[in-house]
JSON list of C-alpha atoms in Angstrom, two decimals:
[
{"chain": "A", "resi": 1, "resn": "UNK", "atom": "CA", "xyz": [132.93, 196.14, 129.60]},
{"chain": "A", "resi": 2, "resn": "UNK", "atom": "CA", "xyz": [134.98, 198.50, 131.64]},
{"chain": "A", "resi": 3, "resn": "UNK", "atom": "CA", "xyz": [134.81, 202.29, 129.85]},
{"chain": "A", "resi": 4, "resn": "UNK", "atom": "CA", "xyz": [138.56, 202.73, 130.84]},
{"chain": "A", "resi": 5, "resn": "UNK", "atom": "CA", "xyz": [142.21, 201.51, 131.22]},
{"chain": "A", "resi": 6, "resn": "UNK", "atom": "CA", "xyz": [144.62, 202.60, 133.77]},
{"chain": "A", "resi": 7, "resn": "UNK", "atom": "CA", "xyz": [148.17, 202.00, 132.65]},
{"chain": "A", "resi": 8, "resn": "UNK", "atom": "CA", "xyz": [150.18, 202.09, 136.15]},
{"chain": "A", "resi": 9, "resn": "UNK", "atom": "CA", "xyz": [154.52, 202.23, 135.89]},
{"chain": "A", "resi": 10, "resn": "UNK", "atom": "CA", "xyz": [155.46, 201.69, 139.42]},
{"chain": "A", "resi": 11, "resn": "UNK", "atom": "CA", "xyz": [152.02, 202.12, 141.04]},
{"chain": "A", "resi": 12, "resn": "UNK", "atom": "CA", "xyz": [151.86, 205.64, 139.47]},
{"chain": "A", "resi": 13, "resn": "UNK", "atom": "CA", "xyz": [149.08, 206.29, 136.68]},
{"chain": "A", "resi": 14, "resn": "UNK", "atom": "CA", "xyz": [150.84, 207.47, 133.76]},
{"chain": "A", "resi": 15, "resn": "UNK", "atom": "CA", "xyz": [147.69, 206.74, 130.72]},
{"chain": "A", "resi": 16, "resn": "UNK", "atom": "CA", "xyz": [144.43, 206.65, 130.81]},
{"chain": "A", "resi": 17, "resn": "UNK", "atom": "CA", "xyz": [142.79, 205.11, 127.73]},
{"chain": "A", "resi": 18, "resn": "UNK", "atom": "CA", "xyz": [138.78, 205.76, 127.52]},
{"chain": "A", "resi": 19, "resn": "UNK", "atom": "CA", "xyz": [136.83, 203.31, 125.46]},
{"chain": "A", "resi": 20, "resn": "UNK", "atom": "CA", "xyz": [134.09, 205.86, 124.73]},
{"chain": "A", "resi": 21, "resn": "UNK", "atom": "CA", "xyz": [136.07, 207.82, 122.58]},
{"chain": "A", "resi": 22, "resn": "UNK", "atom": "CA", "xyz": [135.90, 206.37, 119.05]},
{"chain": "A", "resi": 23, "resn": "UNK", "atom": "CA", "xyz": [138.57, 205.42, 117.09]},
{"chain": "A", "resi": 24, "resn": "UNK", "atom": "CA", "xyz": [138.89, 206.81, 113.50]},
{"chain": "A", "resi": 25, "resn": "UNK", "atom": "CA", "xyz": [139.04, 204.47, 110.52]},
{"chain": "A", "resi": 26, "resn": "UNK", "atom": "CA", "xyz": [142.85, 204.90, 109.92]},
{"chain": "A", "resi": 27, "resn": "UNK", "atom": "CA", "xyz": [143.15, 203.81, 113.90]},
{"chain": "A", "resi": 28, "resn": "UNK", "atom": "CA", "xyz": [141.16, 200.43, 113.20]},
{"chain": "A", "resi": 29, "resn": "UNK", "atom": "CA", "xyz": [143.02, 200.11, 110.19]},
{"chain": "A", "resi": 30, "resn": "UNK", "atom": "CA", "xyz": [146.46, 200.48, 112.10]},
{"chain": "A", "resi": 31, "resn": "UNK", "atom": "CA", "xyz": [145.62, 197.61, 114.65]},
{"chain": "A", "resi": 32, "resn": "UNK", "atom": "CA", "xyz": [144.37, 195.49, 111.85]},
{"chain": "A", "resi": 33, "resn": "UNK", "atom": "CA", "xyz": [147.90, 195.92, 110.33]},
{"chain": "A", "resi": 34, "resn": "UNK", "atom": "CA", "xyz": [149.33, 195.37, 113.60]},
{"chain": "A", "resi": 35, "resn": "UNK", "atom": "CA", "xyz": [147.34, 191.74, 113.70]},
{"chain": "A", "resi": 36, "resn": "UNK", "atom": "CA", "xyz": [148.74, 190.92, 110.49]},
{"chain": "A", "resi": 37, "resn": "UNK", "atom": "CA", "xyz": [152.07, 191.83, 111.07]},
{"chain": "A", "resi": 38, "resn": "UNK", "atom": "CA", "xyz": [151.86, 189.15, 114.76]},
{"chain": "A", "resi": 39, "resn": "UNK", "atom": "CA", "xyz": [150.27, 186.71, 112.15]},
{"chain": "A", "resi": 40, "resn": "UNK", "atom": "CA", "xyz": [153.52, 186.30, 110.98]},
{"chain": "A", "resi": 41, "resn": "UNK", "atom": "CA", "xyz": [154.99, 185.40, 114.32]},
{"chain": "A", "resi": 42, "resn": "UNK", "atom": "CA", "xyz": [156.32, 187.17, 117.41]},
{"chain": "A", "resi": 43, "resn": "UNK", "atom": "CA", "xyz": [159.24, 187.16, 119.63]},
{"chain": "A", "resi": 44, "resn": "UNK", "atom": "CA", "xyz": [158.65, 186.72, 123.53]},
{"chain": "A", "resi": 45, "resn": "UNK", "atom": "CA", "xyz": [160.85, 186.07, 126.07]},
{"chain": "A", "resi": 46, "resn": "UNK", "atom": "CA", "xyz": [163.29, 185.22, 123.70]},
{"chain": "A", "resi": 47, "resn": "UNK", "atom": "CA", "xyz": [161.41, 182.83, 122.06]},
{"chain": "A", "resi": 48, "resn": "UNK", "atom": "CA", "xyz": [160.06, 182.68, 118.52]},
{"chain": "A", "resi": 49, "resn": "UNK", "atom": "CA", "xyz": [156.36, 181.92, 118.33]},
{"chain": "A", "resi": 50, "resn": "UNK", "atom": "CA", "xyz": [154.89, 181.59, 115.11]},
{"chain": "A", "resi": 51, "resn": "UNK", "atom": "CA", "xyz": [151.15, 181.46, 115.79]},
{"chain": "A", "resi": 52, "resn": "UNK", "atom": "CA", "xyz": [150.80, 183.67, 118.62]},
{"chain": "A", "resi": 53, "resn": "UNK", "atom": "CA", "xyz": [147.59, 183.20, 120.39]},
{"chain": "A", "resi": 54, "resn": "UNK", "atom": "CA", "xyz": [145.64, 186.39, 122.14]},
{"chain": "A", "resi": 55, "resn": "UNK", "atom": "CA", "xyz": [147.50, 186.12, 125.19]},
{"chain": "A", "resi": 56, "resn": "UNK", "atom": "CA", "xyz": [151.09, 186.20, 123.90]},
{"chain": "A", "resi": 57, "resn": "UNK", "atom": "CA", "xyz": [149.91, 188.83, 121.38]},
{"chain": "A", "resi": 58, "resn": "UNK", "atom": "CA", "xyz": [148.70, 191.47, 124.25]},
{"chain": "A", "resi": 59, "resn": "UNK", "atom": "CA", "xyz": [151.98, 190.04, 126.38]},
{"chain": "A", "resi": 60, "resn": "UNK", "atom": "CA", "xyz": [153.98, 191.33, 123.13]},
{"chain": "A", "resi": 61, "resn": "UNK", "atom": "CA", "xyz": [152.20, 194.81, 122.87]},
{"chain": "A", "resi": 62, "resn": "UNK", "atom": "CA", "xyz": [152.40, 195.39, 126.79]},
{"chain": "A", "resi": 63, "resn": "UNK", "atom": "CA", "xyz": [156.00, 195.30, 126.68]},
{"chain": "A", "resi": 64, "resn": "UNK", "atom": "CA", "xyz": [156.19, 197.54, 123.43]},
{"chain": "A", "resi": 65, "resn": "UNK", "atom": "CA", "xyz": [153.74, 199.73, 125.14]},
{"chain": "A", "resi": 66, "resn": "UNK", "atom": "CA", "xyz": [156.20, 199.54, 128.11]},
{"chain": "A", "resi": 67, "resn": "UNK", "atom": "CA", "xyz": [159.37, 200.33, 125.80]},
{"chain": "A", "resi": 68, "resn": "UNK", "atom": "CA", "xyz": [156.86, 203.20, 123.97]},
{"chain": "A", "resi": 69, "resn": "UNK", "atom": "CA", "xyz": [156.69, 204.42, 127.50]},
{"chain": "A", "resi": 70, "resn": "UNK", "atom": "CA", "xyz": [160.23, 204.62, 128.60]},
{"chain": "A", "resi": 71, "resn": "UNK", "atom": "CA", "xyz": [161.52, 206.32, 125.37]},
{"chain": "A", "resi": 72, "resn": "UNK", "atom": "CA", "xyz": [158.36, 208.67, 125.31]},
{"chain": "A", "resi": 73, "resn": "UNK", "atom": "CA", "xyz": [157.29, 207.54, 121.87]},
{"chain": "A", "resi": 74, "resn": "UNK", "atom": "CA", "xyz": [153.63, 209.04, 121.74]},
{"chain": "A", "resi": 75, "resn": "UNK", "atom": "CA", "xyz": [152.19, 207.39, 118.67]},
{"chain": "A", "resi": 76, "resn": "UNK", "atom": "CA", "xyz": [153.44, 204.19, 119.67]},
{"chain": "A", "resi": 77, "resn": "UNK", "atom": "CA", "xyz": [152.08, 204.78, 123.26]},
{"chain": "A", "resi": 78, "resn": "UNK", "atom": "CA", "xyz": [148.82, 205.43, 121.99]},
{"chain": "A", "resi": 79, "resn": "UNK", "atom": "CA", "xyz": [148.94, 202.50, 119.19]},
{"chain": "A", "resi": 80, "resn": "UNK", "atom": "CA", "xyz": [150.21, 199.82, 121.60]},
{"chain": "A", "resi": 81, "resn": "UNK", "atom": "CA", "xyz": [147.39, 201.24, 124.67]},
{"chain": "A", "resi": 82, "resn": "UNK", "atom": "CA", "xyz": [144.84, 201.33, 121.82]},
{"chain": "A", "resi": 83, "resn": "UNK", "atom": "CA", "xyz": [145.35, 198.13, 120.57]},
{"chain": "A", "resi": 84, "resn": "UNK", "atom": "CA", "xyz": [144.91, 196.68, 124.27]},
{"chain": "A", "resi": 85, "resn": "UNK", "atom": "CA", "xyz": [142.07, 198.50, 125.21]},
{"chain": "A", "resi": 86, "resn": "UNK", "atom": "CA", "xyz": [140.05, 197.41, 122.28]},
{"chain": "A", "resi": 87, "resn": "UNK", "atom": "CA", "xyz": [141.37, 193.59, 121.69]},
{"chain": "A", "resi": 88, "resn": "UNK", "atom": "CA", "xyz": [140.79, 192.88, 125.36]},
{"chain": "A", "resi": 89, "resn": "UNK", "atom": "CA", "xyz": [137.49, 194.07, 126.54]},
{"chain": "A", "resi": 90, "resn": "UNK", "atom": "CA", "xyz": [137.65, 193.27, 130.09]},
{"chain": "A", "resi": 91, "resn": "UNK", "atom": "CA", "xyz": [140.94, 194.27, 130.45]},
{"chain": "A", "resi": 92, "resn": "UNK", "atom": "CA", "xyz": [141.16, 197.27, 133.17]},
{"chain": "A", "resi": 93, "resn": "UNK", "atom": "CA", "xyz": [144.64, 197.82, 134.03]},
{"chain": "A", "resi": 94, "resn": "UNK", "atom": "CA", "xyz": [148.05, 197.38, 132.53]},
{"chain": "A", "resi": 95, "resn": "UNK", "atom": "CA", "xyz": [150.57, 197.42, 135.50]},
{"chain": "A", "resi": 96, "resn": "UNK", "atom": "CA", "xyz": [154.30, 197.32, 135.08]},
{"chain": "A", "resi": 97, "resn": "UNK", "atom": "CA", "xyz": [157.23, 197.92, 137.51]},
{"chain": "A", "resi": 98, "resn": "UNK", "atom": "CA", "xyz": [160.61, 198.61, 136.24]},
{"chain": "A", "resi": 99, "resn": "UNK", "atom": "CA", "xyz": [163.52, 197.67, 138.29]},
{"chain": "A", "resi": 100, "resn": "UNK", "atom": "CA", "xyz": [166.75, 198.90, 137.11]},
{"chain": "A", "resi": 101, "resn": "UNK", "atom": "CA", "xyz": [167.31, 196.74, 133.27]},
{"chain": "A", "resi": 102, "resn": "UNK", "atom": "CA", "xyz": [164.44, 194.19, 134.37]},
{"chain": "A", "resi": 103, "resn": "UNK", "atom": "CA", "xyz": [160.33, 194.87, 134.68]},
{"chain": "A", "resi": 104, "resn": "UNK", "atom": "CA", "xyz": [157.16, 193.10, 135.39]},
{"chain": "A", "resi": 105, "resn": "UNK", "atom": "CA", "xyz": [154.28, 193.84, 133.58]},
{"chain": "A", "resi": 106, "resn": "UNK", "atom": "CA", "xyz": [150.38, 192.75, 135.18]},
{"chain": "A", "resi": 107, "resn": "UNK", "atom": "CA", "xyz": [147.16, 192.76, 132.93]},
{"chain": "A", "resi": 108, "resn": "UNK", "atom": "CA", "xyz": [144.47, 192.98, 135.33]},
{"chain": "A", "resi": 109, "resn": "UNK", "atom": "CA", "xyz": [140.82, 191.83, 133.88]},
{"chain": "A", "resi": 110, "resn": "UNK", "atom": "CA", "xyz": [139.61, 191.64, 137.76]},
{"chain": "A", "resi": 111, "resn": "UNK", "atom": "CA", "xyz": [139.31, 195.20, 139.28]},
{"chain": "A", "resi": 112, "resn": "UNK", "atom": "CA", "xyz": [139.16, 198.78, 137.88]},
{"chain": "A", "resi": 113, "resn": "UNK", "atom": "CA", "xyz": [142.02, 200.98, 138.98]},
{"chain": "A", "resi": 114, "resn": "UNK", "atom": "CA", "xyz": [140.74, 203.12, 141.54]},
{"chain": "A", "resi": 115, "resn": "UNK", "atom": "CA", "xyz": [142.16, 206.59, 142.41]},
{"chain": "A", "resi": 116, "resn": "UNK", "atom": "CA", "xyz": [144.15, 206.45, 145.40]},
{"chain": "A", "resi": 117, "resn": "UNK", "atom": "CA", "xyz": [145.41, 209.53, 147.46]},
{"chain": "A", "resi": 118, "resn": "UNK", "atom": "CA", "xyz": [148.57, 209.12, 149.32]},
{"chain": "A", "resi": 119, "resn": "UNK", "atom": "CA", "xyz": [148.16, 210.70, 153.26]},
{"chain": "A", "resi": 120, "resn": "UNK", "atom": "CA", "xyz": [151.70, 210.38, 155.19]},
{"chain": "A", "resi": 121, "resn": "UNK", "atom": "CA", "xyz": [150.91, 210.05, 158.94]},
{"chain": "A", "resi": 122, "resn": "UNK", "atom": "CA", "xyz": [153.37, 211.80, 161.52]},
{"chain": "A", "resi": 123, "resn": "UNK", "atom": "CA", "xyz": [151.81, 211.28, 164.98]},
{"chain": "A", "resi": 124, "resn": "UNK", "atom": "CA", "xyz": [153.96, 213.57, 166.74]},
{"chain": "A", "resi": 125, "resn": "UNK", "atom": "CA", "xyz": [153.69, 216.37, 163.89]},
{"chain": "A", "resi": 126, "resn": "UNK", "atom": "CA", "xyz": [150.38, 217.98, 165.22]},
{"chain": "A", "resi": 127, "resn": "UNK", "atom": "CA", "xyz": [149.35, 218.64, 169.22]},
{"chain": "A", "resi": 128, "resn": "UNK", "atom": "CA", "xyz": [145.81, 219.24, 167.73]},
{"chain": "A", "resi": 129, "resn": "UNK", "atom": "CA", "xyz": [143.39, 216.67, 167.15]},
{"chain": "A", "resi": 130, "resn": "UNK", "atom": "CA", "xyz": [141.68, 213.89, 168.92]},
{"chain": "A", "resi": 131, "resn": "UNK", "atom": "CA", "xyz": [141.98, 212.91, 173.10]}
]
């Protein structure tokens, strides 16, 4: 199981969840309410879906993780991350991109996000260097 999640919004890092930390009772209690509140259906996509399996449940809590995101809504950010990060075990990386009213979101069970530094190359900028 990978220790943490990287929740990316247009290839920037913007949470970091870390499974090592323990969640409190009230916490586990929350996402169990959370469960029983999908158990009595979901709407994705427009669509009403009365049993929702695992995957449309996590489909339904990345977007209101994405929506938590966008209005800044810190308990909900940290419910809706939480709940991922401890229902999926394997997943390592929530990725969304927002484009204008529209957005894609990306669970990603495959690879761990690694840290990337940006370098911007200007091969005129600098006479010193390599001949």
């Amino acid at each position: 199981m990978s220790e943490k999640v990287a929740v990316l919004v247009n290839g920037q890092e913007t949470i970091e969840y870390d499974r090592n930390k323990a969640l409190s009772d009230l916490q586990k209690q929350y996402l169990d309410k959370m469960d029983r509140e999908m158990d009595q259906g979901i709407e994705l996509a427009g669509q009403h879906i009365a049993q929702p399996d695992q995957t449309q449940r996590a489909k339904y809590v990345a977007n209101a993780l994405l929506e938590s995101i966008q209005s800044d809504n810190e308990p909900r950010i940290a419910a809706t991350c939480s709940y991922l990060a401890e229902r999926l075990p394997e997943l390592k990386q929530i990725r969304a991109d927002l484009r204008g009213e529209s957005f894609s979101i990306d669970l990603v069970f495959d690879r761990p996000h690694e840290n990337q530094v940006r370098v911007d190359f200007d091969p005129g900028a600098g006479k010193h260097g390599f001949h």
